[in-house]
XYZ file of C-alpha atoms in Angstrom:
574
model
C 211.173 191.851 0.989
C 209.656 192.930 -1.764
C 209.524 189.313 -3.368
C 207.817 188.470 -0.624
C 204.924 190.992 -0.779
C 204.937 190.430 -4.376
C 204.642 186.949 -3.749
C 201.836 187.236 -1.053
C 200.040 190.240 -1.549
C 197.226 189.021 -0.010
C 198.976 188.334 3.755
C 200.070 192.228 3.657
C 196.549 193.232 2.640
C 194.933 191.399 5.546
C 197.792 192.365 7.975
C 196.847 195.779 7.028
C 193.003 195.556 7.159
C 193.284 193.939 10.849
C 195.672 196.468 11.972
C 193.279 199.145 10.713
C 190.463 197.781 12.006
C 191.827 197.275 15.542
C 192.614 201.131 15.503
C 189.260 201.667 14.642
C 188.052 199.951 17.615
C 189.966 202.325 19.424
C 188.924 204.871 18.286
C 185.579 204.148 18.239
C 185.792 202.998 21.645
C 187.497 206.299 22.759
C 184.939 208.043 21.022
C 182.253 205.730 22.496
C 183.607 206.994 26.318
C 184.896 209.792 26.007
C 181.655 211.435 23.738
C 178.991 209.321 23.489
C 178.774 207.435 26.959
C 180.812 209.429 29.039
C 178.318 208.861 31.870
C 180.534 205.288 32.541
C 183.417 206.787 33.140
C 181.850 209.349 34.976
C 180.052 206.632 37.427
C 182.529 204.757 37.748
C 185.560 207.241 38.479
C 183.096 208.847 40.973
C 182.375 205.498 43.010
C 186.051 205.303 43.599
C 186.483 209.174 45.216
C 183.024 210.893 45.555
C 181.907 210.972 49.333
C 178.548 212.453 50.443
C 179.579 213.348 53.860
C 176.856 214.494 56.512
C 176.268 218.116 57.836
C 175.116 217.807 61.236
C 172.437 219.936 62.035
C 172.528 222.189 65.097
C 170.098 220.992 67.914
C 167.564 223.784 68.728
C 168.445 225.871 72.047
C 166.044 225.210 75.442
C 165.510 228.363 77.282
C 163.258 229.020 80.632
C 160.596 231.727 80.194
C 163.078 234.556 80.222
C 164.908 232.936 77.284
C 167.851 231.613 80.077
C 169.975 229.136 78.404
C 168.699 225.024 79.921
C 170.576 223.304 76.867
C 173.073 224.112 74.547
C 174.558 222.557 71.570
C 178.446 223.015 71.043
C 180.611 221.808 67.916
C 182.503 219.048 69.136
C 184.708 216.402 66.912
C 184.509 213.137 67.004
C 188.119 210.554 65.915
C 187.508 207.299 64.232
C 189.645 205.340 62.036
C 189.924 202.631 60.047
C 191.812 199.926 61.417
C 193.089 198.143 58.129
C 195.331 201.499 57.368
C 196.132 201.711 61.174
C 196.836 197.923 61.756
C 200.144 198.915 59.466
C 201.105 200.797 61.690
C 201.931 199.903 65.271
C 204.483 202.003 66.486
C 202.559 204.697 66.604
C 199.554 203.523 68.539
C 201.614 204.640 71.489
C 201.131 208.069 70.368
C 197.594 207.986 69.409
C 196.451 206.167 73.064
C 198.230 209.402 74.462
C 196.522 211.903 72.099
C 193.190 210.380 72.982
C 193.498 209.731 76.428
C 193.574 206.051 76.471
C 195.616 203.322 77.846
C 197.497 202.154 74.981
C 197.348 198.394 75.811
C 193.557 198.322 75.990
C 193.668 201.004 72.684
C 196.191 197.655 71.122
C 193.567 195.082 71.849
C 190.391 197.119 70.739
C 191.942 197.538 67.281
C 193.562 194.057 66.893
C 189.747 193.169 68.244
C 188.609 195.059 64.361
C 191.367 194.859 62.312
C 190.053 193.890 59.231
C 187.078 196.315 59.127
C 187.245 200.064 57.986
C 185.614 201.646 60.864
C 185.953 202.199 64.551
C 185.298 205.420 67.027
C 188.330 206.175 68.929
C 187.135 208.835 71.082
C 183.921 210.839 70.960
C 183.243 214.581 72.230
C 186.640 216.088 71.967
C 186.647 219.785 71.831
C 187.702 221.439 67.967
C 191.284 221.918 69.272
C 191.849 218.394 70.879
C 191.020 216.790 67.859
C 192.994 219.217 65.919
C 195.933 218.101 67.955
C 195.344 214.354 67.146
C 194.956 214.895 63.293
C 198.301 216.608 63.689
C 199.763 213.573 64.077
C 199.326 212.437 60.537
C 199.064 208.686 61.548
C 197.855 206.458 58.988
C 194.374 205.905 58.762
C 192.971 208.445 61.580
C 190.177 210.846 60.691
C 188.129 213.284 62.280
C 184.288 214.321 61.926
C 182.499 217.433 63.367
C 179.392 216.647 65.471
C 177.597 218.571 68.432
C 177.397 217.727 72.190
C 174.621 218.726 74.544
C 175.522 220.997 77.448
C 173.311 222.065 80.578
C 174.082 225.453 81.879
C 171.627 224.539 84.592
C 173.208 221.527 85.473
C 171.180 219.178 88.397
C 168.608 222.023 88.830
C 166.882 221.631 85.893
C 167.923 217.693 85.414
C 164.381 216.344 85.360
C 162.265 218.701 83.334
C 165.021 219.482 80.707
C 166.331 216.076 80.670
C 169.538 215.127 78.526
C 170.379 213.302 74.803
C 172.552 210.296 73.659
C 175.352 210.212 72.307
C 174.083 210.527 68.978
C 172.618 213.753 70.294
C 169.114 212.580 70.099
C 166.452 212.898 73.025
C 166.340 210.423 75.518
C 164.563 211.990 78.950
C 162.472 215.122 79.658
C 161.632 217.428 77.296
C 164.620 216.852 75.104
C 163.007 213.426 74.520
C 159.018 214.669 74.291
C 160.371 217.424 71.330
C 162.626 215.437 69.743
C 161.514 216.120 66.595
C 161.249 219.919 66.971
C 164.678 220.580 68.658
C 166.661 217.794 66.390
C 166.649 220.100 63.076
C 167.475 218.060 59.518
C 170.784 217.154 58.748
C 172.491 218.028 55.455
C 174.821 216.888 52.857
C 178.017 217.586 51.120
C 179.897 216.212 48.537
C 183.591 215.805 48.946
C 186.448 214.184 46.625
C 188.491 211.501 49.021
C 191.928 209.647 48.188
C 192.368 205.432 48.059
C 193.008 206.270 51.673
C 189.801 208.253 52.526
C 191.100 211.537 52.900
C 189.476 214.534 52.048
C 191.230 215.802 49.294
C 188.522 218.352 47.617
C 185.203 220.099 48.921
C 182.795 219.673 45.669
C 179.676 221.593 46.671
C 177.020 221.565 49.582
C 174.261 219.273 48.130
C 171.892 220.409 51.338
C 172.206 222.980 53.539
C 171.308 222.023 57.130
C 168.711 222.295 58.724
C 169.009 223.543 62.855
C 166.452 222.403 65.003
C 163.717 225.151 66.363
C 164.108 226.835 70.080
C 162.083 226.225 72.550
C 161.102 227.643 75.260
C 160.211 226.449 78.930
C 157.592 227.612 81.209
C 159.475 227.762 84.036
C 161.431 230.821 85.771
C 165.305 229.785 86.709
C 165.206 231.707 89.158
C 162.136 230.001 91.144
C 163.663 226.535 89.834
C 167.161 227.386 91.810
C 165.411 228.900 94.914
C 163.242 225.302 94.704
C 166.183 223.165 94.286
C 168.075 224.613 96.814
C 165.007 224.723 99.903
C 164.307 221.497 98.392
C 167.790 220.072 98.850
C 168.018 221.454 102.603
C 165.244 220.147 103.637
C 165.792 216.654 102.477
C 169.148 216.809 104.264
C 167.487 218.547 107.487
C 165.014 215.936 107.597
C 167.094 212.630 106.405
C 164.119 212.481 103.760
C 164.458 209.641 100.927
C 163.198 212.271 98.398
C 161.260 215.691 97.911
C 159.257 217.113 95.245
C 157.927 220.660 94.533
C 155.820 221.723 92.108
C 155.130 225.872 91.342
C 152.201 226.504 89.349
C 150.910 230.039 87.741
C 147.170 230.405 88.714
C 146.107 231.950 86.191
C 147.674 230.721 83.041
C 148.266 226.976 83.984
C 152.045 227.581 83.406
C 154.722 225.118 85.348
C 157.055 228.017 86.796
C 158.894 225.383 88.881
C 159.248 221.842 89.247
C 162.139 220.075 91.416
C 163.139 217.118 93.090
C 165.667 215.807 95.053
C 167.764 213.236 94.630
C 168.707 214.508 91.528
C 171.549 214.472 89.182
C 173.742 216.349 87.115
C 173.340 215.933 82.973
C 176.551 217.102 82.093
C 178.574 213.993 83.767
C 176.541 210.901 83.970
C 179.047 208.248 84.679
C 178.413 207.771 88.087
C 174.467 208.048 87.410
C 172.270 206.161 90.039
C 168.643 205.266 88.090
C 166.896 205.946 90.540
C 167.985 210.135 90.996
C 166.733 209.880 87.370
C 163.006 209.934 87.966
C 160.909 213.019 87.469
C 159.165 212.267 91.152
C 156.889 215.134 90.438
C 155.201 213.225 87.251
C 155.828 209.915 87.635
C 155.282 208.853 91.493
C 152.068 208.703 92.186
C 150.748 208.307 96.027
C 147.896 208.921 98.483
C 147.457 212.903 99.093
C 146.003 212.408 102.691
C 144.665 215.369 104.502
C 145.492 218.204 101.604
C 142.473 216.984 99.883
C 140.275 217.576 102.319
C 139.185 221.651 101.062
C 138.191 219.441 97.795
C 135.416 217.239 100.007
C 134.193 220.664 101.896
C 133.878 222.106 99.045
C 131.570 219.611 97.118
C 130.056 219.741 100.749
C 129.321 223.101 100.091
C 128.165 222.787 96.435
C 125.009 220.464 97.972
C 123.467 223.111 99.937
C 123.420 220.936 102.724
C 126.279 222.764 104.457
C 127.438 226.625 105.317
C 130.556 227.289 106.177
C 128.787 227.770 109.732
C 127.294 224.235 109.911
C 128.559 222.299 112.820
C 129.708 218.804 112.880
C 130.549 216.808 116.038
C 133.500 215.435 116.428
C 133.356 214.345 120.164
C 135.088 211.833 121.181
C 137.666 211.844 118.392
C 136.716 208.583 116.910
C 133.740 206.872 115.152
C 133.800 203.144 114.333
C 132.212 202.634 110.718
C 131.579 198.890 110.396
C 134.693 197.334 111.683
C 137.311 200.450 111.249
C 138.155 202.980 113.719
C 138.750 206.375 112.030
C 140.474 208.984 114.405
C 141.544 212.492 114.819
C 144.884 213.170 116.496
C 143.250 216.695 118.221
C 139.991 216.270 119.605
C 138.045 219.417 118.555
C 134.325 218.664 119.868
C 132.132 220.614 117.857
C 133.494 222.446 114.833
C 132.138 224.176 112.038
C 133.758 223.679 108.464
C 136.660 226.152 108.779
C 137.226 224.180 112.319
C 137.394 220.783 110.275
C 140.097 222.302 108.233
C 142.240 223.530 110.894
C 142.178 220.658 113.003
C 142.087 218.446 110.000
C 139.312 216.507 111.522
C 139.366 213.065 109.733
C 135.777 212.497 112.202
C 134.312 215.281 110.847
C 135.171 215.083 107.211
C 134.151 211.235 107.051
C 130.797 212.268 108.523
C 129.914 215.145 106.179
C 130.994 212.582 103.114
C 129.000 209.890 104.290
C 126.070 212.857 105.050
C 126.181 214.226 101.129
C 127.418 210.581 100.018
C 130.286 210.078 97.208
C 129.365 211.298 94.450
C 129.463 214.976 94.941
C 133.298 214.396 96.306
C 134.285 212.141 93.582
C 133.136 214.619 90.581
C 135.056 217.859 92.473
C 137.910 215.897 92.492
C 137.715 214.701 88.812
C 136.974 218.400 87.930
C 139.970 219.961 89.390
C 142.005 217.192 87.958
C 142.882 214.764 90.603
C 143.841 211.104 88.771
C 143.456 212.665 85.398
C 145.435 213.347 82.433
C 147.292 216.462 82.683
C 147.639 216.766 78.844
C 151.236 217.834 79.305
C 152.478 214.654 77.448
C 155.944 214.326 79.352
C 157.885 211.115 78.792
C 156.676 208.470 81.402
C 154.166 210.651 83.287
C 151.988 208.601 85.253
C 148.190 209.638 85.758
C 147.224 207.847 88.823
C 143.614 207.129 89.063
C 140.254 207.797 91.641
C 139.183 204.459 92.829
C 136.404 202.292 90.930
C 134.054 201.019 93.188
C 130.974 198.617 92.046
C 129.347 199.727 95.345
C 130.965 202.268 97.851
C 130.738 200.917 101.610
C 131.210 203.192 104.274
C 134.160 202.906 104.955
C 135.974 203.635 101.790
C 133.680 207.078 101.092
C 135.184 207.993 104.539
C 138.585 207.418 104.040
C 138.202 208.584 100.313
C 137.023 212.028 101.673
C 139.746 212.710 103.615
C 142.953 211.781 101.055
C 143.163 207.787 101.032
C 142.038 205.399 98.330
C 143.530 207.487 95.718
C 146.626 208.210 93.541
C 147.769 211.563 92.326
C 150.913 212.779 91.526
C 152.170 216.460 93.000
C 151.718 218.100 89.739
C 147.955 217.182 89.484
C 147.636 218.250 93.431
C 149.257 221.623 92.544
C 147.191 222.197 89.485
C 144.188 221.194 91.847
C 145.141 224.313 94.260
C 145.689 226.110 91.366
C 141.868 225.755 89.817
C 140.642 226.273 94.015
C 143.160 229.910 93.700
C 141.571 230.860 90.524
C 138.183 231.314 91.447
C 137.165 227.849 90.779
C 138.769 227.604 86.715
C 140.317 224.711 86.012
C 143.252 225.915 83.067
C 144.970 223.725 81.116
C 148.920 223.132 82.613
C 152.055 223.758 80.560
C 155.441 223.308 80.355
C 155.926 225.544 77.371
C 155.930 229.656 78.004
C 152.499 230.420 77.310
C 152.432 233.567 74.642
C 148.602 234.033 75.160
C 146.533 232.689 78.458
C 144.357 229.818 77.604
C 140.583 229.574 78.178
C 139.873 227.560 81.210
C 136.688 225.557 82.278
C 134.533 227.224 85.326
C 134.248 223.617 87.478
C 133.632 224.856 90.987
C 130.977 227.845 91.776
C 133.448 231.691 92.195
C 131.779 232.142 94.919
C 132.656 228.548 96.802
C 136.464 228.347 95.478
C 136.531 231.770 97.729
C 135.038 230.474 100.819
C 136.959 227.525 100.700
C 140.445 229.560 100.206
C 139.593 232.023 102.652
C 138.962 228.888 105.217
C 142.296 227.670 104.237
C 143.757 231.295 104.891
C 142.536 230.666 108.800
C 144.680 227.238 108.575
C 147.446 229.095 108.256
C 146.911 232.414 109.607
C 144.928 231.570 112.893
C 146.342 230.002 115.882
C 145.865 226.134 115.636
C 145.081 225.433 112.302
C 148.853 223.111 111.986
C 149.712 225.656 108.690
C 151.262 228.198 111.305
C 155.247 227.555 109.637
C 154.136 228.645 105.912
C 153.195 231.954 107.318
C 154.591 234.766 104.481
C 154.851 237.948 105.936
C 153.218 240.870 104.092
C 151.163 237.601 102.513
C 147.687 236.477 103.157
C 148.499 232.666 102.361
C 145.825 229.794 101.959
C 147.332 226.107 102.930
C 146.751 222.432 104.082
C 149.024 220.502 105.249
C 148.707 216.287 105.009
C 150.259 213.374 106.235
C 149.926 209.831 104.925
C 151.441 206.452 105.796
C 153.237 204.930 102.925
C 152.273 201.495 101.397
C 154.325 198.382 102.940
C 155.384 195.998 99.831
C 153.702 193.331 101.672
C 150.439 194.845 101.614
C 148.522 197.491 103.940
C 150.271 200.468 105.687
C 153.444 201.147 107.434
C 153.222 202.066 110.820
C 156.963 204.358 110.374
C 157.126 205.317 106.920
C 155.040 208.789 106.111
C 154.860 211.182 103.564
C 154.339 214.785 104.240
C 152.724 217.611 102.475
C 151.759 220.616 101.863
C 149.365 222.354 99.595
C 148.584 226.491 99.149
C 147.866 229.214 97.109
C 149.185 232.873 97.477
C 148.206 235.272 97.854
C 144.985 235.179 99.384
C 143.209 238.093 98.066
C 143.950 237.806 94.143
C 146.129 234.524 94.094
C 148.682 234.121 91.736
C 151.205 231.210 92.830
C 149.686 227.693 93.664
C 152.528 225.432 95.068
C 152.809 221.689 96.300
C 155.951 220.335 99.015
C 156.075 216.671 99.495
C 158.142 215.054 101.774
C 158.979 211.708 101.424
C 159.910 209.760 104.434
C 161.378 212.208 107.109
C 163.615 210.493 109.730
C 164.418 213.477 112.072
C 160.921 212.075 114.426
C 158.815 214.994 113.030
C 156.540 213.674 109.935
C 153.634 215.666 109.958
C 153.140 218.345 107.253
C 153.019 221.715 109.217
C 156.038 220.392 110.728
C 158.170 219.356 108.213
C 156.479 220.662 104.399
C 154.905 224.331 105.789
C 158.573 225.355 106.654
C 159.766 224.661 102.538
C 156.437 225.922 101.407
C 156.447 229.424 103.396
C 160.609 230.092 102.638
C 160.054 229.389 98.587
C 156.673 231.059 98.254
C 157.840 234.588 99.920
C 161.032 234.696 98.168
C 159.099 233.746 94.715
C 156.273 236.261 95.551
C 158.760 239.143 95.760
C 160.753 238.053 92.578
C 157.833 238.467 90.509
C 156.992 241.678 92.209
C 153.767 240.378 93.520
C 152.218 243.345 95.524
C 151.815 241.925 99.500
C 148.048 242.083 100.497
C 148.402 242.009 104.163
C 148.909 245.477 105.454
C 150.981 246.642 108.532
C 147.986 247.586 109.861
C 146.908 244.023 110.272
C 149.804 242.468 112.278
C 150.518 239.008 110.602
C 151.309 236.418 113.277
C 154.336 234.922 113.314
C 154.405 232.637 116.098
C 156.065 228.950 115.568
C 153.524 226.019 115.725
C 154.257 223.860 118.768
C 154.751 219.783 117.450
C 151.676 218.044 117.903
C 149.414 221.611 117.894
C 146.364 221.396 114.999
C 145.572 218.485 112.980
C 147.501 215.417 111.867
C 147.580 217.128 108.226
């Protein structure tokens, strides 16, 4: 050996040099990662286990005005898996169908459907303690994630104002969907350590906190809304209707304190969901008012000085032909004065005071108390209807104009219309938020004119005739108009069996507070007018509602209020 190296010295030497300089490499290289560029390692180590995993952020709470609870976010968990890991493992999808609540042949196909992808949902919504009870399982490649679920103490009461979210918890109808943004809240972050398998095997740290969404709070009062829903649903039923609407309005601060419809649904199990019991009616259906527009063309009658409320218009013989149409009353009431109009909701007499003062002074009171305008409330899919566009008005469409046909308007924009008439002529902006501080409102009909007009409306109701006799409050002084109007055939012109009914008030009389709007749609029972089958719905909600907010009654014993039923076919064909 040593003859060898002696012999060689120079293959030792450079056996020697490479083996020292392939530990230096090593070295260096160690060096090189673990001091100088650890920040490889570092990044490389943590794209095979660091997770960011989201924080879902807790959807702000909807309340009514007296901070009642209309939706609710609860912590719910959500089971997914990844079906590479659980394809490995088929005898135990029997026990995970059962854990989950699924058939396990249809559970079999869905995950031989994804097998070679990492991700599928296996069942969404579970409470904290049913997905606890799956995870116990330990089966291969099951994991959990917390999210939160939407629930409507209210249930179908409040379906069509509150509306509901997705899935996904995001907005999709009503209010949930017009404040998205505010109730949704910003989600956070955390960092977590996970295994080859992509379990959590180490919390690191909260990168972002999150964020919950704000409250907010309705202008409506739950207790109105259930008193509403429930007249509302009776009536419907009483009647064989196709729908209802009602819409409660605050005079005097523009706030929504009630808004229902029926058919209607219920938010918290929407399987068996028809479209159609979907549809905010009071927004989004917009239709001909008929006869409850008529205090709106006295009154502009009024604002021309042409007319007192003792001017006298005859209405003998209970029709007038303009041009080629036939306009006709249903009670022939001879000569009447304006209050007389109202109560036998002459469509003669109304037709010839518009076509005395002309158009214009109708069209802008109806404009002004916003009738086919925007209502500024910006709910999802709110429909504004419209006042019709004439190049030249003939005759015939100021008359029937005046008197509730031509137009479209939904309920809401006919109860905010009352609303301006019941607060002395001030039009105030609507809401559907609870109104902190009253906003300013815009004077569009002379004080003194908005009072003559209720006070008219107060003898369709109160005196004998005047087709309002069934909304009669007692203890209230209540203004009113009922309406009637043939529905649309989808062939063009009117039915001659379809109706709407309405009706239209403010209480009470002497310093109103509540303006409120019934609408029929469709009775089947024979009865279709308004005082018959609206004033009944409008006079049980308004005296209950009246009470609950401890409204003081302005009609004292010592003025007897009468209470006498109207007779079918007594008063006008409002």
């Amino acid at each position: 050996m040593k003859l060898e190296g002696a012999l060689h010295p120079w293959r030792f030497r450079l056996m020697l040099g490479l083996l020292m300089l392939l530990i230096a490499v090593i070295a260096w290289r160690i060096v090189d990662l673990q001091v100088l560029n650890q920040g490889f390692l570092k990044v490389q180590g943590d794209a095979r286990s660091v997770r960011h995993i989201p924080i879902p952020a807790h959807r702000g709470l909807v309340t009514d005005r007296n901070g009642e609870p209309l939706a609710v976010s609860t912590p719910v968990t959500t089971v997914w898996a990844n079906p590479s890991e659980l394809v490995a493992v088929p005898n135990r999808w029997v026990d995970l169908a059962a854990a989950i609540g699924q058939d396990a042949k249809v559970l079999a196909q869905r995950i031989n459907e994804v097998k070679t992808r990492e991700f599928m949902y296996l069942v969404r919504g579970l409470t904290p303690e049913q997905g606890q009870r799956v995870l116990d399982l330990k089966i291969p490649g099951v994991y959990a994630q917390e999210e939160f679920r939407r629930f409507y103490p209210a249930g179908e009461v409040a379906a069509h104002l509150v509306g509901f979210t997705d899935i996904d918890d995001r907005g999709r109808e009503g209010m949930e969907l017009a404040y998205d943004e505010w109730l949704a809240g910003v989600p956070g972050r955390r960092q977590v350590l996970k295994d080859r398998r992509g379990r959590v095997i180490q919390d690191v740290q909260v990168l972002r906190n999150a964020k919950p969404g704000k409250a907010l709070a309705l202008s409506i009062d739950l207790r109105l809304q259930y008193l509403a829903h429930r007249e509302l649903r009776n009536a419907m039923l009483e009647n064989k209707a196709k729908a209802a609407t009602l819409v409660m309005i605050d005079v005097k601060t523009g706030e929504i304190l009630a808004m229902a419809n029926q058919p209607t649904y219920n938010p918290n199990n929407r399987r068996n969901l028809h479209p159609a019991a979907m549809r905010n009616r009071a927004m989004i259906d917009v239709f001909e008012p008929g006869s409850t527009v008529k205090p709106f063309s006295i009154t502009a009658a009024l604002g021309t000085g042409r007319y007192t409320p003792s001017s006298v218009v005859d209405t003998s013989p209970g029709w007038i032909h303009i041009g080629r149409y036939t306009i006709r009353d249903v009670s022939r009431g001879g000569l009447l004065d304006l209050t007389g109009i109202l109560k036998k909701s002459s469509n003669v007499g109304v037709s010839k005071i518009a076509l005395n003062i002309g158009v214009e002074p109708i069209y802008s009171i109806m404009q002004k108390v916003g009738l086919g305008q925007d209502t500024g409330l910006g709910f999802p899919g709110e429909r504004i209807g419209g006042l019709p566009i004439h190049r030249k008005w003939r005759d015939p469409e100021i008359a029937s104009f005046a008197y509730g046909y031509g137009l479209s308007v939904t309920a809401v924009q006919l109860a905010h219309a009352y609303a301006v008439l019941g607060n002395g002529g001030k039009n105030v902006p609507l809401s559907l938020q609870r109104l902190e501080k009253p906003r300013e409102g815009e004077q569009v009909i002379d004080p003194k004119i908005a009072d003559t007009v209720l006070h008219m409306l107060r003898a369709v109701v109160e005196e004998d005739g005047g087709g309002g006799a069934r909304a009669r409050i007692p203890g209230y002084h209540v203004a009113g108009k009922s309406g009637t109007a043939k529905k649309i055939s989808g062939t063009g012109g009117y039915t001659q069996s379809a109706y709407r009914a309405f009706f239209a008030g403010v209480a009470p009389v002497t310093n109103p507070r509540l303006a409120m709007v019934v609408m029929i749609d469709e009775p089947a029972t024979g009865h279709y007018y308004g005082g018959l089958v609206a004033a009944p719905v409008f006079g049980k909600v308004m005296a209950r509602a009246l009470r609950l907010m401890n409204v003081a009654p302005d009609d004292l014993p010592s003025a007897p209020v009468r209470t006498a039923e109207a007779k079918p076919g007594s008063g006008g064909r409002g």
